[in-house]
XYZ file of C-alpha atoms in Angstrom:
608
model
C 17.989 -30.802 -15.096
C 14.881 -28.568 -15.707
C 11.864 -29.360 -15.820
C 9.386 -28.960 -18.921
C 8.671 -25.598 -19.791
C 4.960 -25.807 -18.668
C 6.186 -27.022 -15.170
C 7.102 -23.761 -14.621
C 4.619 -20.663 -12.769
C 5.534 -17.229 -12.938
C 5.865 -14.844 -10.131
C 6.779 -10.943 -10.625
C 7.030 -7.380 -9.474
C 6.265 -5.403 -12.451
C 9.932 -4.697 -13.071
C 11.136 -8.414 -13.040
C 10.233 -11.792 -12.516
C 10.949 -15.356 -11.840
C 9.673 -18.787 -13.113
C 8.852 -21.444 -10.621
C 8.991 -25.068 -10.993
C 6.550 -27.966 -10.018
C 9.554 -29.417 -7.758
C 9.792 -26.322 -5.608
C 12.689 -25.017 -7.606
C 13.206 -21.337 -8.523
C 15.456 -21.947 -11.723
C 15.041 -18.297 -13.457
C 15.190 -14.761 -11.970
C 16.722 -11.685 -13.639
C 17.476 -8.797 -11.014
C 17.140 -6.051 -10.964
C 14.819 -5.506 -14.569
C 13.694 -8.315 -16.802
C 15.967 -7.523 -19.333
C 19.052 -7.445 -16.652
C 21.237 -10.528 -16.642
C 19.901 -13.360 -14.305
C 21.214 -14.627 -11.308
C 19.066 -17.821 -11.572
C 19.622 -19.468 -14.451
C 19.583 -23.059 -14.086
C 16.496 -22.748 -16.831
C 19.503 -23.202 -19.074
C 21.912 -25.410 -17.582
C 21.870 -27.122 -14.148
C 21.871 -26.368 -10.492
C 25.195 -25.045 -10.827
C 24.267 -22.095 -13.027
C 21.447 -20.755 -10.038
C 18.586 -22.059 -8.166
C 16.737 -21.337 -4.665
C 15.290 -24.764 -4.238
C 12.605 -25.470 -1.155
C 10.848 -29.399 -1.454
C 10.041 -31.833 0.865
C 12.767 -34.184 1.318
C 12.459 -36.978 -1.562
C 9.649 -35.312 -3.117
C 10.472 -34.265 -6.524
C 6.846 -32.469 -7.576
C 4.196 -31.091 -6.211
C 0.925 -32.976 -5.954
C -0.772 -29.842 -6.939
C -0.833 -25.980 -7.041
C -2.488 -22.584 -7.763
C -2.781 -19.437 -7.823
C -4.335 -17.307 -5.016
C -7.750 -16.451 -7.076
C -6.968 -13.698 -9.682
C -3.248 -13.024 -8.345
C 0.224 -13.354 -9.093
C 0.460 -15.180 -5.427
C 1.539 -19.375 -6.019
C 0.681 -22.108 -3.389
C 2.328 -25.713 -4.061
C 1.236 -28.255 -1.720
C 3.163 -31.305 -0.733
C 1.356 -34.490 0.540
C 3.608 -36.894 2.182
C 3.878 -40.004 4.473
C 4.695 -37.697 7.593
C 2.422 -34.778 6.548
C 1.196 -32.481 3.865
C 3.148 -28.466 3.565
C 2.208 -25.380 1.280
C 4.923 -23.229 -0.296
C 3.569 -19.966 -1.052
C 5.987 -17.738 -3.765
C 5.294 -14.136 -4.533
C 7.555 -10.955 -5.343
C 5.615 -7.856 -3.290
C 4.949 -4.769 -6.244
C 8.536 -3.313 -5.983
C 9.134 -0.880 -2.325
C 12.747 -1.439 -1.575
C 14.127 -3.495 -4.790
C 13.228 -6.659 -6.053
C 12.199 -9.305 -3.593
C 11.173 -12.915 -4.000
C 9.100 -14.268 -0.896
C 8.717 -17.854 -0.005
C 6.664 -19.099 2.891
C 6.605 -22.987 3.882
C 3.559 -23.447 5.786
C 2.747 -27.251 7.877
C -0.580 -28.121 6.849
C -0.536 -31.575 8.882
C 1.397 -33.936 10.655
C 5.048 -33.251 10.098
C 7.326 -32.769 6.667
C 11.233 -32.589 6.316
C 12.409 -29.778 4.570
C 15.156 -29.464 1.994
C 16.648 -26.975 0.000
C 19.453 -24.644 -1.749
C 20.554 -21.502 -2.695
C 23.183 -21.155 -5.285
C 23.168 -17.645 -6.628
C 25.051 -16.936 -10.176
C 25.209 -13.876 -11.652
C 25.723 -12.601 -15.100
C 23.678 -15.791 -16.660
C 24.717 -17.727 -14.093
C 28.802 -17.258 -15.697
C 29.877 -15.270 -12.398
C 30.370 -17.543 -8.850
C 29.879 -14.968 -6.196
C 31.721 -14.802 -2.498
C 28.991 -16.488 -0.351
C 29.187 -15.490 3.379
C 26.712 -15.386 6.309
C 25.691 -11.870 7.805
C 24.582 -13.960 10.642
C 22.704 -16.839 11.875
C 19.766 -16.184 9.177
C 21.344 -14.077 6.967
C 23.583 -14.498 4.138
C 25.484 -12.703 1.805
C 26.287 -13.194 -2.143
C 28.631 -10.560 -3.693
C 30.104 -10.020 -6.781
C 31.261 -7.048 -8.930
C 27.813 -4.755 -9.223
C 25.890 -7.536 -7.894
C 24.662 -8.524 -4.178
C 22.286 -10.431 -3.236
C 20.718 -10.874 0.565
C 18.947 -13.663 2.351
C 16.863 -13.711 5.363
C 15.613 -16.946 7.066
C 12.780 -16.159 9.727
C 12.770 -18.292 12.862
C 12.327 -22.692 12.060
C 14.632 -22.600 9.348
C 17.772 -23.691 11.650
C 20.844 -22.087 10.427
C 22.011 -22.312 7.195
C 25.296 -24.195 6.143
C 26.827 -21.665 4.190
C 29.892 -22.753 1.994
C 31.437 -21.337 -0.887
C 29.264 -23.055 -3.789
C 26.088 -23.082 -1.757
C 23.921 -22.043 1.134
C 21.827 -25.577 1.990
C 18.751 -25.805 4.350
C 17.495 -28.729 6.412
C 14.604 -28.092 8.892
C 11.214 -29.749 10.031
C 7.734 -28.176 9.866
C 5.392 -28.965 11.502
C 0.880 -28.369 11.415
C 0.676 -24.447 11.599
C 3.862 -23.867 11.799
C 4.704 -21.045 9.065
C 9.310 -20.511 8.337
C 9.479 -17.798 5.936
C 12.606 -16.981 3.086
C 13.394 -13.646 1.716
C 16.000 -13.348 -1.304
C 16.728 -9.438 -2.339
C 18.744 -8.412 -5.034
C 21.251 -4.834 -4.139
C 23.674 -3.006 -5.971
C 26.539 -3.947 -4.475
C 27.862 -0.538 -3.806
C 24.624 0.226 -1.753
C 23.724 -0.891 1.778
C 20.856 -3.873 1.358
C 17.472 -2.501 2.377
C 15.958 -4.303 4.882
C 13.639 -7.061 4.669
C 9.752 -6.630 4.714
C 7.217 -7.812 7.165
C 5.842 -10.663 5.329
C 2.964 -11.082 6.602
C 2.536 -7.523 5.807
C 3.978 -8.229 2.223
C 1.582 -11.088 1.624
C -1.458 -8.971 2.162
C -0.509 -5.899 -0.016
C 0.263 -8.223 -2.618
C -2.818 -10.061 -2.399
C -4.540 -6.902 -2.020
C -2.831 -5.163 -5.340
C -3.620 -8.027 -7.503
C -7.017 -8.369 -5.891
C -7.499 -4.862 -6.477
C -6.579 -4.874 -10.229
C -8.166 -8.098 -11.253
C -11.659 -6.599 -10.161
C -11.274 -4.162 -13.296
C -12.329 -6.913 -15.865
C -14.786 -5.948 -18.278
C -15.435 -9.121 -19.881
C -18.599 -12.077 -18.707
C -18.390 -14.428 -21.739
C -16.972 -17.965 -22.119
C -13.618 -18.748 -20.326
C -13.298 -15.702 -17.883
C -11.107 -17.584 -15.878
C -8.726 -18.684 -18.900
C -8.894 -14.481 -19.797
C -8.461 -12.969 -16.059
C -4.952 -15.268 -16.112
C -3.835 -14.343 -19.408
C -4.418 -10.315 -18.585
C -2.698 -10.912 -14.881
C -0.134 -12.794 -16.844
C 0.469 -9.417 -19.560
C 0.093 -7.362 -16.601
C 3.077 -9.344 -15.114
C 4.976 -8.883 -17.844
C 5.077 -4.842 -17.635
C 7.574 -3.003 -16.860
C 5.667 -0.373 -14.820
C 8.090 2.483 -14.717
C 7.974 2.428 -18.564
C 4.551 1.166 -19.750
C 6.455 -1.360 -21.723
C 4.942 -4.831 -21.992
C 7.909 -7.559 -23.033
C 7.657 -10.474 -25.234
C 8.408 -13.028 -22.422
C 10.122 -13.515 -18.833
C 12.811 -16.147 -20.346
C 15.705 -16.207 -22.976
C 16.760 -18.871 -25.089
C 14.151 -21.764 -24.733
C 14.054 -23.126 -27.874
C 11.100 -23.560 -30.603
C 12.904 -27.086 -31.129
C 14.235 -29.298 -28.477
C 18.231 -29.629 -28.752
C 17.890 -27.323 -32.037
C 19.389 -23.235 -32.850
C 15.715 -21.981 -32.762
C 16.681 -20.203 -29.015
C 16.036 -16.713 -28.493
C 16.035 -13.906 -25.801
C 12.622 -12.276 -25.455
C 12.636 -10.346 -22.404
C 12.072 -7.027 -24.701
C 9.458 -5.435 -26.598
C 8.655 -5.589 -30.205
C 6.327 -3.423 -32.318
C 4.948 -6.145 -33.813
C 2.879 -7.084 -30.741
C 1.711 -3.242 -30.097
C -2.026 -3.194 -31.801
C -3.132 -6.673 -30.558
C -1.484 -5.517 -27.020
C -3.802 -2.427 -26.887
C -6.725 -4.007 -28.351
C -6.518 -6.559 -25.257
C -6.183 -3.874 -22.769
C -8.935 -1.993 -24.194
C -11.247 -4.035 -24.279
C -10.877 -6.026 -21.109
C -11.401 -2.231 -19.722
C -7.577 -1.637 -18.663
C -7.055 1.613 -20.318
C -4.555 2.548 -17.528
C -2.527 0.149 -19.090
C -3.568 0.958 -22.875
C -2.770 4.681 -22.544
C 0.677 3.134 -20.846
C 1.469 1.466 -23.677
C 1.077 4.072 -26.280
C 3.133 6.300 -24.313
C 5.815 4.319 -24.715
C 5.640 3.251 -28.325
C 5.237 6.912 -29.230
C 8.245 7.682 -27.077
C 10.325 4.955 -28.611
C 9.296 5.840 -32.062
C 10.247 9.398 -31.939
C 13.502 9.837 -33.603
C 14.175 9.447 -37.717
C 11.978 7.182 -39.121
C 15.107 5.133 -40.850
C 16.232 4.347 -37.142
C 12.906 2.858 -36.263
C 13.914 -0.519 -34.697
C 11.563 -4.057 -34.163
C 12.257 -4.195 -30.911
C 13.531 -1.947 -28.202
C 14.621 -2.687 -24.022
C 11.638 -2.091 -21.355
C 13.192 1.492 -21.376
C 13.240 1.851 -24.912
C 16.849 1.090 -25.144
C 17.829 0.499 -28.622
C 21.263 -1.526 -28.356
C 20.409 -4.902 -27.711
C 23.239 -6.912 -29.128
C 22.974 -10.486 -29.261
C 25.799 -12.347 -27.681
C 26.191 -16.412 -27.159
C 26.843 -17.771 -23.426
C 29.098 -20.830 -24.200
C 28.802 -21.683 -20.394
C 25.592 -22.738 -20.530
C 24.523 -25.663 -22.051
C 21.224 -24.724 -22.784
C 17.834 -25.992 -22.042
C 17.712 -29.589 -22.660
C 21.352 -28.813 -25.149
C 19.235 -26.778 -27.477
C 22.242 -24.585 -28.520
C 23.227 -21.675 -28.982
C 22.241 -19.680 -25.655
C 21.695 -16.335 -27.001
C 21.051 -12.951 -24.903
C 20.031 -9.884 -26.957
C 18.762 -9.971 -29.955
C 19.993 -9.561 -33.336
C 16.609 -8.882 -34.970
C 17.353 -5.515 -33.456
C 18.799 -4.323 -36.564
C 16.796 -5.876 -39.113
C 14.660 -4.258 -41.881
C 11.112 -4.870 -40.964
C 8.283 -3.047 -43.348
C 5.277 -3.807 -40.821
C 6.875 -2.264 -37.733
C 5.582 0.926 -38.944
C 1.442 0.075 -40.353
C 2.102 -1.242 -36.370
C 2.528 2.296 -34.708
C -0.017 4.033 -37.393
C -2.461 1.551 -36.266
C -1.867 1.442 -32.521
C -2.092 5.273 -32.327
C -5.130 4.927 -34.594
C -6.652 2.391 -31.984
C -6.038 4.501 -28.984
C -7.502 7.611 -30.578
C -10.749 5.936 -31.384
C -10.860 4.418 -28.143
C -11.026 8.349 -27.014
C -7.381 8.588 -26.244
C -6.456 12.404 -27.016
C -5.005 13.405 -29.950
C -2.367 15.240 -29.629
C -0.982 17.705 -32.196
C 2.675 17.252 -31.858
C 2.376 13.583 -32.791
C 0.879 14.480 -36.025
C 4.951 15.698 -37.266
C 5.924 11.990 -35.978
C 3.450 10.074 -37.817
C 3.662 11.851 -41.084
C 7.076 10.899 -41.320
C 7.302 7.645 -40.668
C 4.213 7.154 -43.648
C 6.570 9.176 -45.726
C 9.656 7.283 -45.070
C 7.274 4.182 -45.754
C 6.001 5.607 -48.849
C 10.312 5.793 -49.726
C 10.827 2.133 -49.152
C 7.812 0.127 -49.739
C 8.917 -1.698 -52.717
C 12.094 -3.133 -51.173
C 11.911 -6.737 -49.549
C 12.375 -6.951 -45.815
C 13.131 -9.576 -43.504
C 9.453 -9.334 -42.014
C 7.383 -10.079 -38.960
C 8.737 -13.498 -38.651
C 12.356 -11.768 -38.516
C 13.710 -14.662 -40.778
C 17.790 -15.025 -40.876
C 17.431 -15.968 -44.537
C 17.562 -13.688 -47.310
C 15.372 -10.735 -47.384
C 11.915 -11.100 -49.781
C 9.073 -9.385 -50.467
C 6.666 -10.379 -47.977
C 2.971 -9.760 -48.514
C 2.186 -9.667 -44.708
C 4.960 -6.253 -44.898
C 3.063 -4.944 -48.011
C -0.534 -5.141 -46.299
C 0.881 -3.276 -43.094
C 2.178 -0.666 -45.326
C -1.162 0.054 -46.388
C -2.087 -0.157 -43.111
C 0.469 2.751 -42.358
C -1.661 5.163 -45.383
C -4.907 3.670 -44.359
C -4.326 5.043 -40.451
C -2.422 7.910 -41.484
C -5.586 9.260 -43.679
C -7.626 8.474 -41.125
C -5.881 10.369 -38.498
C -5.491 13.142 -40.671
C -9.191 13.317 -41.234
C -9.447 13.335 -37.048
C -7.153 15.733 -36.696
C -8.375 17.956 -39.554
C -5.525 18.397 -41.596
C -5.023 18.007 -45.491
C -1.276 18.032 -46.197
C -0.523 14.994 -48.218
C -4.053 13.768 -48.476
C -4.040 12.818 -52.278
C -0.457 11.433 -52.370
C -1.124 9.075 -49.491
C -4.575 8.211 -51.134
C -2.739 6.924 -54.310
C -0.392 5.160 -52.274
C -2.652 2.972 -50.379
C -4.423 2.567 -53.543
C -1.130 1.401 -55.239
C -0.550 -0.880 -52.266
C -3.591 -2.699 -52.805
C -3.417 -3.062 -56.054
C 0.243 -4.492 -56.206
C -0.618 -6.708 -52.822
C -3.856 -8.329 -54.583
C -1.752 -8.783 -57.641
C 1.279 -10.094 -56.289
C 0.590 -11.418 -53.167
C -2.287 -13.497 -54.762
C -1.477 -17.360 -56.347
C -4.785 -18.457 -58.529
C -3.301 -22.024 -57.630
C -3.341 -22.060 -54.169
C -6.561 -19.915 -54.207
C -4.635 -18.168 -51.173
C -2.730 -14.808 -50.664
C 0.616 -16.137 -50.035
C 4.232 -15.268 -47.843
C 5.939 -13.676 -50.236
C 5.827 -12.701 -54.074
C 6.156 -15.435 -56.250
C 5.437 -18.034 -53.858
C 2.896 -21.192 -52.975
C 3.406 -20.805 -49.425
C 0.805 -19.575 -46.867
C 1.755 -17.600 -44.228
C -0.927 -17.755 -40.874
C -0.182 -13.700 -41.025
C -2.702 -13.631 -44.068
C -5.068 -14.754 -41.599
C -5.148 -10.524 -40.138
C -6.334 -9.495 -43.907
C -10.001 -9.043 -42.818
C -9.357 -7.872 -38.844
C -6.572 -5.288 -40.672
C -9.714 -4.162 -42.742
C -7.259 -4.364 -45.754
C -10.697 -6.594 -47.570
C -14.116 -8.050 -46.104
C -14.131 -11.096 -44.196
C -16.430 -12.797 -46.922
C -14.531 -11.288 -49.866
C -13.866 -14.892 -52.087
C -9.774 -14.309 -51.380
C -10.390 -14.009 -47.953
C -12.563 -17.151 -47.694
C -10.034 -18.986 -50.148
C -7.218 -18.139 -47.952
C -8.358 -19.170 -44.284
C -9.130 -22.156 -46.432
C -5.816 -22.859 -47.746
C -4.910 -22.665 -43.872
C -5.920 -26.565 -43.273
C -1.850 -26.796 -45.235
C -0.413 -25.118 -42.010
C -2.432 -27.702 -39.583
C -0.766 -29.670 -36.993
C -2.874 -31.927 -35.171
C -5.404 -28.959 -34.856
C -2.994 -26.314 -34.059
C -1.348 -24.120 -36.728
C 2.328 -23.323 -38.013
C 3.726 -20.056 -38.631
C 3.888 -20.847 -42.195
C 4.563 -23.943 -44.838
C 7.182 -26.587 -43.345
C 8.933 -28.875 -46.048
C 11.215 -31.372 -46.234
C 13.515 -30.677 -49.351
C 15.690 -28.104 -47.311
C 13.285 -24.888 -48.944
C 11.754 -23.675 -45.542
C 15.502 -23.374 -44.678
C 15.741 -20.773 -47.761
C 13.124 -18.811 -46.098
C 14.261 -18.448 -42.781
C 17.805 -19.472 -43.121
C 17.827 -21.665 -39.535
C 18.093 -25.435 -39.751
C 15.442 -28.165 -38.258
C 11.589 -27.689 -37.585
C 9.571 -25.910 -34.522
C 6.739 -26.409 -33.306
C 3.001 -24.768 -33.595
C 2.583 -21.573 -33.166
C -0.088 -20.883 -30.262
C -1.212 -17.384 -31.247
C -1.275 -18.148 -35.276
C -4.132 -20.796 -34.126
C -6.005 -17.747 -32.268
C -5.670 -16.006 -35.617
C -7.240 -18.957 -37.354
C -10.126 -19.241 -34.607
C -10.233 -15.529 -35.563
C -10.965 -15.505 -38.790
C -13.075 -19.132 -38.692
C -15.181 -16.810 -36.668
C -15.341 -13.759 -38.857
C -15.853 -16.051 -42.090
C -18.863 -17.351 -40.679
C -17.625 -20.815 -39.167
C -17.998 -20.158 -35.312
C -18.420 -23.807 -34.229
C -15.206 -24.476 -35.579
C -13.657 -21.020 -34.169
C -14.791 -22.138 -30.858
C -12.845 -25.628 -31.285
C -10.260 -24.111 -32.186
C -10.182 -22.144 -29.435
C -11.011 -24.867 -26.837
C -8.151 -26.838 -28.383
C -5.583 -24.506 -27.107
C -7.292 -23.773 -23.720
C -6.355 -27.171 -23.143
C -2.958 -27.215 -23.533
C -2.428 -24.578 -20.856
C -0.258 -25.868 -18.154
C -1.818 -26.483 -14.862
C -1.668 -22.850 -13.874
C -3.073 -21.330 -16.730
C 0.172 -20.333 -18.705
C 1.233 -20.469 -22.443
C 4.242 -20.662 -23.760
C 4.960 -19.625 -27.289
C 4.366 -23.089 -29.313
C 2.943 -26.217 -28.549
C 4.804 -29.767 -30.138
C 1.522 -31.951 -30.715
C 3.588 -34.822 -31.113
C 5.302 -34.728 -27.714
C 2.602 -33.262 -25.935
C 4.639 -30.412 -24.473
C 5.015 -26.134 -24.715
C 8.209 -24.850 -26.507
C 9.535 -21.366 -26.709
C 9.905 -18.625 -24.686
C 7.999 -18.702 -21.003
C 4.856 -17.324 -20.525
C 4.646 -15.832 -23.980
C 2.647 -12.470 -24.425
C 1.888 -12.697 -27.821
C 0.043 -16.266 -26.848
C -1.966 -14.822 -23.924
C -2.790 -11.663 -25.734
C -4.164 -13.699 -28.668
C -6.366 -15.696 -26.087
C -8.065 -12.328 -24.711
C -8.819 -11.194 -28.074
C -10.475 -14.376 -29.250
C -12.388 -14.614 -26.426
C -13.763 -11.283 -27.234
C -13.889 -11.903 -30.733
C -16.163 -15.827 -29.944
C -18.336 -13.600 -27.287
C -19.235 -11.229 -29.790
C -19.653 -13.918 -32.518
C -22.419 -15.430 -29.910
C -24.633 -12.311 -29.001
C -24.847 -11.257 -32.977
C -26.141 -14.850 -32.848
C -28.635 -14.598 -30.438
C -29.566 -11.201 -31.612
C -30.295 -12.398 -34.841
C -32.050 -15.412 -33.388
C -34.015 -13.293 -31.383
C -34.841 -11.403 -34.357
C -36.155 -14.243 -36.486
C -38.307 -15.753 -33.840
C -39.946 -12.234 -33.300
C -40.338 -11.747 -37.230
């Protein structure tokens, strides 16, 4: 069985990666691209579907375990009756394909090894033919797939059989047996295996190298140098494209439907992504990332999809693996995703605003783009009225969501901005009385005197944590009355002190909205957002609680999932979430900057 989702550390490559647990257990790796199917997979089912397990015999969990300073580079050390040990796991920044290193090192005395290999490809559906190359080397085959093992000297030979390639071997103080698995087309010879040694340092080195380019000195560096090696992790670099997650199919409700596959990229995710990068002074990165939303976005605006692959791919189709039985039996497993072809309004406000962002970060404009973002305002300015199935991708009807209508003036907002940059005119007035019109319909509409709260959708009493962007989307002032009235109404979405997505009832209504039975939990970047906008409305003490309050349900390696389940005390969703981490960085920033306007003014006073 697997173990929680926050046992789990992630190691990667910048192409792929691969999620390692507390017991030594690799139980997730997708080769050769994050989006490619995995080989590893017992995530979502058991040892059967894929593992590469290395423990001390009889030891289920390590007693503790870190990263390597500001790196991608994990160290789990085993104390034991006979002895302590240190299993170091990294994947070197991609040479020769993808490679995952491990290195079990004797601290003291001396510790009995045990382990496994079982590779599975295709989700782990596919049982390859298992054969050793030689005494330290074996072989897993099947169809496009290979997959090669080397065992450096102390390992003892592996029993290779057709289900499994087991290890048994002692280690002793200082002595240091190294593992390297490498994934091949199987049509290719396999490239050879590194130096490790050699591969340890330049991987140290890179992330060494790039951690040093922080620009941030406020409250919880650590907490924001892990969540920006953690978004760097989860880039693909040929592409620029950051995904969601490294994982598929953990589920927002234990044993429930709520199981997706979020090893892609959405639009959704593109401003807050830049403004992270930006400001933590990664603009490498940044001007990475715009290239390849522009790039995807090119095209027909009507064809402009929520998410797209790492190489902007656009046919992702969701399928269901009924060989797996899911993490913990939450069923359906699903790969690809079916909000691929859905109708989302605020996908394109998203790329107005992200190239909007980049060019007033000093980013270039560049003339051609000018033909690319005109269109997509006008195709906005087409369909603007029509109900979507919005950010939250819902599987219920479609409705007219107010979060869709305030990113459509978001589109005309940037647009006339851009157009002002750029010096050009063309449809100045038309798109002046459309974000005009927007504003006017969303502050009608989108507004319930009631609930003294902008709301999800027209007509309704819900809140929706997306009103919480209002003021940071400059669509109205942080201390306009609405504003204030809706961060207010948030307390309704509370959950122990974190927030939900949006209103949860019991009378089967939620279900209306996004058409997918039982509950999930809280949603770890919508609490960000509140901390946000506590913090913007003039309420830092509580921002910074709020804040705090999530810090603190990182696991033990600094990673966040996508929701937390305050009742059970554990992460849910997809594994380490983006979305979650970028929303850390940008509160940080957001609290630091709260603080010096507070001293500055203090300073002020005490001079006047």
């Amino acid at each position: 069985m697997a173990g929680r989702i926050e046992d789990y550390a992630l190691i990667g490559d910048l192409e792929t990666a691969a999620l390692v647990g507390r017991d030594g257990s690799i139980d997730w790796w997708c080769a050769p691209r994050f989006d490619s199917p995995a080989c590893l997979a017992a995530l979502l089912g058991d040892p059967g579907h894929g593992r590469f397990a290395l423990a001390p015999a009889g030891n289920r969990v390590c007693n503790r375990r870190s990263y390597r300073g500001d790196t991608l580079v994990l160290d789990s050390v085993w104390e034991t009756v006979g002895g302590a040990v240190r299993i170091t796991d990294f994947m070197p920044p991609r040479q020769n394909g993808p490679r995952i290193v491990r290195i079990v090192e004797g601290l003291a005395g001396r510790v009995d090894i045990r382990g496994e290999l079982r590779v599975r490809f295709d989700h782990g559906g596919v049982r390859p033919w298992t054969h050793a190359l030689d005494r330290r080397t074996v072989a897993c085959v099947a169809g496009p797939d290979a997959t090669r093992l080397t065992c450096g000297p102390g390992a003892g030979e592996p029993v290779v059989g057709p289900d499994r390639t087991a290890f048994a071997f002692p280690v002793t103080a200082g002595q240091r047996v190294t593992f390297v698995l490498g994934w091949h087309p199987s049509h290719a010879p396999a490239p050879p295996a590194p130096d490790v040694p050699d591969a340890l340092g330049r991987t140290l080195a890179f992330w060494n190298d790039w951690a040093s380019g922080l620009r941030y000195e406020g409250p919880a560096r650590e907490a924001v140098m892990r969540s920006l090696v953690t978004l760097k992790a989860l880039t693909y670099e040929p592409t620029g494209g950051v995904i969601a997650a490294a994982t598929a199919s953990l589920p927002e409700c234990l044993g429930g439907h709520r199981n997706w596959d979020y090893r892609f990229c959405w639009l959704r995710d593109s401003t807050f992504t830049l403004s992270c990068l930006l400001r933590s002074g990664y603009r490498r990165e940044a001007l990475a990332w715009t290239d390849w939303l522009v790039r995807t976005a090119a095209g027909d605006p009507a064809d402009l999809q929520p998410l797209y692959g790492v190489g902007g791919q656009r046919r992702l189709p969701e399928t269901v693996a009924d060989w797996l039985p899911g993490y913990e039996n939450s069923r359906p497993v699903r790969f690809g995703n079916a909000a691929v072809d859905q109708f989302q309004l605020d996908i394109y406000g998203e790329v107005l605003n992200t190239v909007y962002s980049a060019v007033r970060a000093g980013v270039p404009f560049e003339a051609h783009l000018w033909s690319l973002l005109a269109a997509l305002l006008e195709y906005v300015a087409k369909r603007w009225r029509e109900p979507d199935e919005g950010i939250w991708e819902v599987r219920g009807p479609r409705r007219q969501f107010v979060h869709s209508k305030v990113m459509s003036w978001v589109a005309a907002d940037r647009a006339l901005r851009l157009a002002r940059v750029a010096g050009l005119r063309g449809s100045v007035r038309r798109w002046q009385a459309l974000r005009a019109e927007l504003r006017e319909e969303v502050c009608r509409s989108g507004w319930n005197e009631d609930r003294g709260a902008f709301t999800q959708y027209y007509g309704s009493r819900r809140v929706d944590a997306t009103a919480l962007l209002i003021p940071r989307l400059g669509f109205l002032p942080a201390h306009d009355p609405r504003v204030l009235g809706t961060v207010r109404a948030m307390a309704g979405l509370d959950d122990h002190g974190f927030l939900r997505r949006y209103d949860e009832v019991t009378n089967g209504e939620a279900h209306e909205v996004d058409g997918l039975p039982g509950t999930e939990g809280a949603f770890l970047a919508c609490t960000f957002w509140y901390a946000d906008a506590l913090a913007l409305t003039g309420r830092p003490a509580e921002a910074r609680t709020a804040f705090e309050r999530v810090l603190d349900v990182r696991n033990d390696v600094g990673l966040l999932a996508e929701e937390w389940d305050p009742a059970a005390g554990r992460q849910l969703g997809n594994m380490p979430q983006a979305l979650s981490h970028v929303a850390l960085v940008n509160t940080a920033f957001t609290l630091d900057g709260t603080r010096r306007h507070d001293r500055t003014a203090a300073r002020r006073a005490t001079a006047a």
